[in-house]
Tab-separated table of C-alpha atoms and ligand atoms in Angstrom:
chain	number	residue	atom	x	y	z
A	1	UNK	CA	26.087	-14.608	4.961
A	2	UNK	CA	23.164	-14.381	2.541
A	3	UNK	CA	20.412	-12.264	4.027
A	4	UNK	CA	18.037	-14.588	5.843
A	5	UNK	CA	14.805	-15.056	3.871
A	6	UNK	CA	11.763	-13.336	5.318
A	7	UNK	CA	8.329	-14.855	4.804
A	8	UNK	CA	4.746	-13.843	5.707
A	9	UNK	CA	2.932	-16.875	7.122
A	10	UNK	CA	-0.657	-17.377	8.366
A	11	UNK	CA	0.252	-19.725	11.239
A	12	UNK	CA	0.476	-18.530	14.865
A	13	UNK	CA	4.045	-18.012	15.958
A	14	UNK	CA	4.722	-19.748	19.244
A	15	UNK	CA	8.208	-20.929	20.262
A	16	UNK	CA	8.551	-24.608	19.545
A	17	UNK	CA	5.246	-25.012	17.721
A	18	UNK	CA	6.232	-26.247	14.228
A	19	UNK	CA	4.047	-25.416	11.267
A	20	UNK	CA	3.979	-26.299	7.568
A	21	UNK	CA	4.744	-23.773	4.812
A	22	UNK	CA	2.636	-23.828	1.656
A	23	UNK	CA	4.051	-25.447	-1.437
A	24	UNK	CA	5.209	-22.227	-3.081
A	25	UNK	CA	7.089	-21.049	0.005
A	26	UNK	CA	8.559	-24.531	0.489
A	27	UNK	CA	9.908	-24.661	-3.052
A	28	UNK	CA	11.339	-21.142	-2.681
A	29	UNK	CA	13.276	-22.088	0.458
A	30	UNK	CA	14.405	-25.517	-0.693
A	31	UNK	CA	14.913	-25.082	-4.439
A	32	UNK	CA	15.581	-21.387	-4.957
A	33	UNK	CA	17.395	-20.510	-1.678
A	34	UNK	CA	18.749	-24.142	-1.453
A	35	UNK	CA	18.166	-24.235	2.312
A	36	UNK	CA	17.640	-27.345	4.401
A	37	UNK	CA	16.909	-28.523	8.003
A	38	UNK	CA	18.344	-26.275	10.633
A	39	UNK	CA	18.661	-23.201	8.420
A	40	UNK	CA	17.167	-19.985	9.809
A	41	UNK	CA	14.234	-18.106	8.256
A	42	UNK	CA	12.541	-14.909	9.511
A	43	UNK	CA	8.738	-15.077	9.624
A	44	UNK	CA	5.915	-12.656	10.487
A	45	UNK	CA	2.097	-13.040	10.482
A	46	UNK	CA	0.803	-9.554	11.252
A	47	UNK	CA	-0.088	-10.544	14.791
A	48	UNK	CA	2.886	-11.998	16.707
A	49	UNK	CA	5.738	-9.771	15.656
A	50	UNK	CA	8.684	-11.171	13.713
A	51	UNK	CA	10.410	-14.416	14.716
A	52	UNK	CA	13.554	-16.293	13.720
A	53	UNK	CA	12.498	-19.777	12.850
A	54	UNK	CA	14.365	-22.854	11.816
A	55	UNK	CA	13.551	-25.299	9.036
A	56	UNK	CA	12.573	-28.405	10.962
A	57	UNK	CA	11.689	-30.579	7.954
A	58	UNK	CA	12.585	-30.153	4.249
A	59	UNK	CA	11.737	-32.411	1.389
A	60	UNK	CA	11.214	-31.366	-2.248
A	61	UNK	CA	7.751	-29.993	-1.974
A	62	UNK	CA	7.240	-29.321	1.641
A	63	UNK	CA	9.039	-27.512	4.465
A	64	UNK	CA	8.145	-27.110	8.099
A	65	UNK	CA	9.382	-24.299	10.318
A	66	UNK	CA	9.631	-24.074	14.011
A	67	UNK	CA	9.710	-20.598	15.678
A	68	UNK	CA	12.801	-20.200	17.842
A	69	UNK	CA	13.034	-16.622	19.079
A	70	UNK	CA	11.031	-13.465	18.647
A	71	UNK	CA	13.100	-10.691	16.957
A	72	UNK	CA	10.561	-7.812	16.912
A	73	UNK	CA	7.288	-7.295	18.800
A	74	UNK	CA	4.119	-6.385	16.911
A	75	UNK	CA	4.187	-2.844	18.142
A	76	UNK	CA	0.799	-1.247	18.049
A	77	UNK	CA	0.529	0.250	14.657
A	78	UNK	CA	3.476	2.654	14.528
A	79	UNK	CA	1.971	5.744	12.996
A	80	UNK	CA	-1.588	6.805	12.079
A	81	UNK	CA	-3.382	4.714	9.467
A	82	UNK	CA	-2.908	5.812	5.939
A	83	UNK	CA	-5.420	4.735	3.245
A	84	UNK	CA	-4.564	5.130	-0.414
A	85	UNK	CA	-7.542	5.653	-2.692
A	86	UNK	CA	-6.369	5.599	-6.301
A	87	UNK	CA	-7.858	5.259	-9.747
A	88	UNK	CA	-6.357	2.231	-11.482
A	89	UNK	CA	-4.126	3.184	-14.455
A	90	UNK	CA	-2.236	0.937	-16.952
A	91	UNK	CA	-1.303	-2.467	-15.518
A	92	UNK	CA	2.375	-2.066	-14.772
A	93	UNK	CA	1.798	1.387	-13.326
A	94	UNK	CA	-0.954	0.114	-11.082
A	95	UNK	CA	1.326	-2.720	-9.931
A	96	UNK	CA	3.911	-0.092	-9.182
A	97	UNK	CA	1.417	1.973	-7.107
A	98	UNK	CA	0.466	-1.122	-5.018
A	99	UNK	CA	4.129	-2.017	-4.413
A	100	UNK	CA	5.094	1.529	-3.470
A	101	UNK	CA	2.021	2.034	-1.231
A	102	UNK	CA	3.139	-1.083	0.616
A	103	UNK	CA	6.709	0.128	1.015
A	104	UNK	CA	5.458	3.540	2.065
A	105	UNK	CA	3.351	1.987	4.841
A	106	UNK	CA	-0.200	2.296	3.613
A	107	UNK	CA	-2.543	0.393	5.932
A	108	UNK	CA	-5.118	0.006	3.217
A	109	UNK	CA	-4.908	0.234	-0.652
A	110	UNK	CA	-8.323	0.859	-2.235
A	111	UNK	CA	-8.726	1.157	-6.029
A	112	UNK	CA	-11.495	3.545	-6.951
A	113	UNK	CA	-13.383	3.873	-10.276
A	114	UNK	CA	-13.835	7.496	-11.255
A	115	UNK	CA	-15.546	8.985	-14.329
A	116	UNK	CA	-12.289	9.016	-16.394
A	117	UNK	CA	-10.834	5.729	-15.128
A	118	UNK	CA	-9.748	3.692	-18.162
A	119	UNK	CA	-9.116	0.407	-16.321
A	120	UNK	CA	-12.313	-0.536	-14.646
A	121	UNK	CA	-11.454	-3.924	-13.309
A	122	UNK	CA	-8.465	-4.926	-11.169
A	123	UNK	CA	-6.908	-8.295	-10.375
A	124	UNK	CA	-7.225	-8.524	-6.626
A	125	UNK	CA	-5.195	-11.729	-6.432
A	126	UNK	CA	-2.397	-10.002	-8.294
A	127	UNK	CA	-2.505	-6.996	-5.994
A	128	UNK	CA	-2.432	-9.240	-2.932
A	129	UNK	CA	0.645	-11.096	-4.209
A	130	UNK	CA	2.488	-7.832	-4.994
A	131	UNK	CA	1.615	-6.389	-1.580
A	132	UNK	CA	2.728	-9.557	0.189
A	133	UNK	CA	6.096	-9.701	-1.559
A	134	UNK	CA	6.623	-5.952	-0.981
A	135	UNK	CA	5.743	-6.360	2.710
A	136	UNK	CA	8.270	-9.176	3.070
A	137	UNK	CA	10.953	-7.074	1.338
A	138	UNK	CA	10.182	-3.817	3.107
A	139	UNK	CA	10.396	-5.387	6.585
A	140	UNK	CA	6.827	-4.573	7.464
A	141	UNK	CA	5.272	-6.460	10.349
A	142	UNK	CA	1.788	-6.520	8.699
A	143	UNK	CA	0.284	-6.622	5.224
A	144	UNK	CA	-1.737	-3.744	3.816
A	145	UNK	CA	-5.423	-4.475	3.304
A	146	UNK	CA	-5.988	-4.639	-0.475
A	147	UNK	CA	-9.524	-4.342	-1.690
A	148	UNK	CA	-11.361	-4.807	-4.975
A	149	UNK	CA	-12.135	-1.709	-7.051
A	150	UNK	CA	-15.264	0.213	-5.921
A	151	UNK	CA	-16.871	3.523	-7.088
A	152	UNK	CA	-15.324	6.712	-5.706
A	153	UNK	CA	-18.601	7.383	-3.801
A	154	UNK	CA	-18.568	3.947	-2.241
A	155	UNK	CA	-14.920	4.237	-1.203
A	156	UNK	CA	-15.570	7.617	0.443
A	157	UNK	CA	-18.693	6.315	2.155
A	158	UNK	CA	-16.735	3.388	3.544
A	159	UNK	CA	-14.204	5.604	5.295
A	160	UNK	CA	-14.657	5.976	9.090
A	161	UNK	CA	-16.705	9.136	9.464
A	162	UNK	CA	-14.590	12.280	9.780
A	163	UNK	CA	-11.526	10.730	8.050
A	164	UNK	CA	-9.645	13.591	6.345
A	165	UNK	CA	-9.446	12.968	2.623
A	166	UNK	CA	-6.270	14.559	1.094
A	167	UNK	CA	-7.653	15.145	-2.441
A	168	UNK	CA	-4.732	15.529	-4.873
A	169	UNK	CA	-6.264	18.022	-7.234
A	170	UNK	CA	-4.096	18.804	-10.281
A	171	UNK	CA	-6.511	21.306	-11.795
A	172	UNK	CA	-7.604	24.895	-11.360
A	173	UNK	CA	-11.078	26.351	-11.822
A	174	UNK	CA	-10.814	28.012	-15.201
A	175	UNK	CA	-12.822	25.661	-17.414
A	176	UNK	CA	-11.359	26.950	-20.724
A	177	UNK	CA	-7.704	27.166	-19.509
A	178	UNK	CA	-5.324	24.152	-19.830
A	179	UNK	CA	-6.113	21.891	-16.859
A	180	UNK	CA	-7.919	24.732	-15.175
A	181	UNK	CA	-5.281	27.434	-15.180
A	182	UNK	CA	-4.227	29.090	-11.950
A	183	UNK	CA	-7.527	30.219	-10.467
A	184	UNK	CA	-8.766	28.109	-7.589
A	185	UNK	CA	-5.761	25.858	-7.470
A	186	UNK	CA	-5.373	23.862	-4.296
A	187	UNK	CA	-2.972	24.808	-1.536
A	188	UNK	CA	0.451	23.108	-1.305
A	189	UNK	CA	0.112	19.728	0.323
A	190	UNK	CA	2.723	20.384	2.972
A	191	UNK	CA	0.775	23.439	4.205
A	192	UNK	CA	-2.471	21.502	4.348
A	193	UNK	CA	-0.939	18.587	6.184
A	194	UNK	CA	0.229	21.030	8.811
A	195	UNK	CA	-3.452	21.484	9.705
A	196	UNK	CA	-4.144	17.754	9.777
A	197	UNK	CA	-1.425	16.668	12.163
A	198	UNK	CA	-0.961	12.858	12.632
A	199	UNK	CA	-4.688	11.896	12.242
A	200	UNK	CA	-5.495	8.764	10.213
A	201	UNK	CA	-6.021	9.973	6.638
A	202	UNK	CA	-6.890	8.901	3.110
A	203	UNK	CA	-5.025	10.166	0.064
A	204	UNK	CA	-6.995	10.296	-3.205
A	205	UNK	CA	-5.235	10.135	-6.583
A	206	UNK	CA	-7.051	10.323	-9.893
A	207	UNK	CA	-6.564	8.523	-13.262
A	208	UNK	CA	-4.470	9.579	-16.256
A	209	UNK	CA	-7.338	11.856	-17.392
A	210	UNK	CA	-7.643	13.495	-13.943
A	211	UNK	CA	-10.935	14.214	-12.136
A	212	UNK	CA	-13.940	15.493	-14.067
A	213	UNK	CA	-15.281	18.998	-13.256
A	214	UNK	CA	-18.285	17.379	-11.544
A	215	UNK	CA	-16.021	15.181	-9.387
A	216	UNK	CA	-13.882	18.194	-8.489
A	217	UNK	CA	-16.887	20.194	-7.505
A	218	UNK	CA	-18.277	17.326	-5.458
A	219	UNK	CA	-14.958	16.669	-3.737
A	220	UNK	CA	-14.273	20.343	-3.013
A	221	UNK	CA	-17.797	20.662	-1.526
A	222	UNK	CA	-17.402	17.554	0.632
A	223	UNK	CA	-16.738	17.768	4.414
A	224	UNK	CA	-13.348	16.538	5.661
A	225	UNK	CA	-11.947	16.798	2.158
A	226	UNK	CA	-8.708	18.815	1.668
A	227	UNK	CA	-7.720	19.672	-1.917
A	228	UNK	CA	-3.950	19.768	-2.200
A	229	UNK	CA	-1.459	20.698	-4.950
A	230	UNK	CA	1.611	18.556	-5.609
A	231	UNK	CA	3.381	21.494	-7.255
A	232	UNK	CA	3.287	23.330	-10.587
A	233	UNK	CA	3.852	20.291	-12.828
A	234	UNK	CA	1.392	17.579	-13.809
A	235	UNK	CA	2.644	14.288	-12.287
A	236	UNK	CA	1.718	10.842	-13.614
A	237	UNK	CA	-0.675	9.132	-11.239
A	238	UNK	CA	2.060	6.808	-10.018
A	239	UNK	CA	4.401	9.716	-9.375
A	240	UNK	CA	1.621	11.595	-7.558
A	241	UNK	CA	0.832	8.625	-5.429
A	242	UNK	CA	4.428	8.152	-4.300
A	243	UNK	CA	4.974	11.885	-3.800
A	244	UNK	CA	1.803	12.320	-1.732
A	245	UNK	CA	2.398	9.269	0.462
A	246	UNK	CA	6.056	10.280	1.001
A	247	UNK	CA	5.051	13.773	2.084
A	248	UNK	CA	2.340	12.422	4.417
A	249	UNK	CA	4.666	9.929	6.055
A	250	UNK	CA	7.307	12.570	6.532
A	251	UNK	CA	5.023	15.162	8.054
A	252	UNK	CA	2.241	13.135	9.669
A	253	UNK	CA	3.175	9.438	9.615
A	254	UNK	CA	5.834	7.166	11.037
A	255	UNK	CA	8.909	8.758	9.410
A	256	UNK	CA	9.064	11.364	12.140
B	301	LIG	N1	-5.482	15.713	-15.711
B	301	LIG	C1	-4.087	15.602	-16.016
B	301	LIG	C2	-3.527	14.297	-15.530
B	301	LIG	C3	-3.878	13.828	-14.142
B	301	LIG	S1	-2.520	13.110	-13.307
B	301	LIG	C4	-3.897	15.657	-17.490
B	301	LIG	O1	-4.947	15.592	-18.196
B	301	LIG	O2	-2.765	15.691	-17.930
B	301	LIG	C5	-3.322	11.879	-12.370
B	301	LIG	C6	-3.574	12.293	-10.908
B	301	LIG	O3	-2.364	12.621	-10.290
B	301	LIG	C7	-4.435	13.515	-10.766
B	301	LIG	O4	-5.827	13.246	-10.920
B	301	LIG	C8	-4.064	13.958	-9.377
B	301	LIG	O5	-4.778	13.182	-8.393
B	301	LIG	C9	-2.597	13.626	-9.300
B	301	LIG	N2	-1.789	14.789	-9.650
B	301	LIG	C10	-0.892	14.907	-10.670
B	301	LIG	N3	-0.304	16.066	-10.684
B	301	LIG	C11	-0.714	16.781	-9.631
B	301	LIG	C12	-0.464	18.068	-9.082
B	301	LIG	N4	0.437	18.883	-9.633
B	301	LIG	N5	-1.153	18.489	-7.971
B	301	LIG	C13	-2.076	17.640	-7.406
B	301	LIG	N6	-2.377	16.384	-7.856
B	301	LIG	C14	-1.684	15.960	-8.978
């Protein structure tokens, strides 16, 4: 049996209370998946858990669903909340970061503009669509919050006070050595996370050009900010984002 389609909907999910899908979702079920009245569909809305619904009406451009049985409850947010703060990079890599952050359970995805960020505007509608499709595929019961790009300072200010910021710092402190040499390099991320436990946290990833010396000095001097190393090689921003979120979920988040 083909895997039952899974859709995010805005409607309340109450047994027997039919609701209409939007045109795009209706076309997907009817034309792409070639489903019709009576066929089952899984739906979630971020509030009422996941339900098995049935198509109760299907014509070319419009389908109605009626919730039948709840399959999963909206458990209180499984693990601690993870926020990803990342400097946008090239378009497809940025799309990749949004999709992987959704699969890796980020509660919030916040693009930040740093001194060396090349891409200074982001397409919020595009991010929201990528996050929604990834949430449907990855069997999440909620969508990550996706926000418009803001300055690094504004993003840090907006964090609940005391939120630990895991600052992925690729550099050392030797100004004239290639990317800062060895002096002053951050501690391995796994060691630092051991200190943090399963507190809600934010992970900060810089742009292709890394953080400026002034940004590094500011971040290293900032309370609740934990510089971490992701090993002896320079990772692309998208690799660093996936690696850091994976490690955090494994040691502090909902993978344990
Ligand atoms: N400055 C580097 C590239 C930065 S990579 C250069 O000029 O080649 C982009 C971001 O990924 C960095 O800002 C950092 O947040 C993260 N990153 C990459 N490799 C890392 C490492 N080994 N340790 C910690 N963070 C890393």
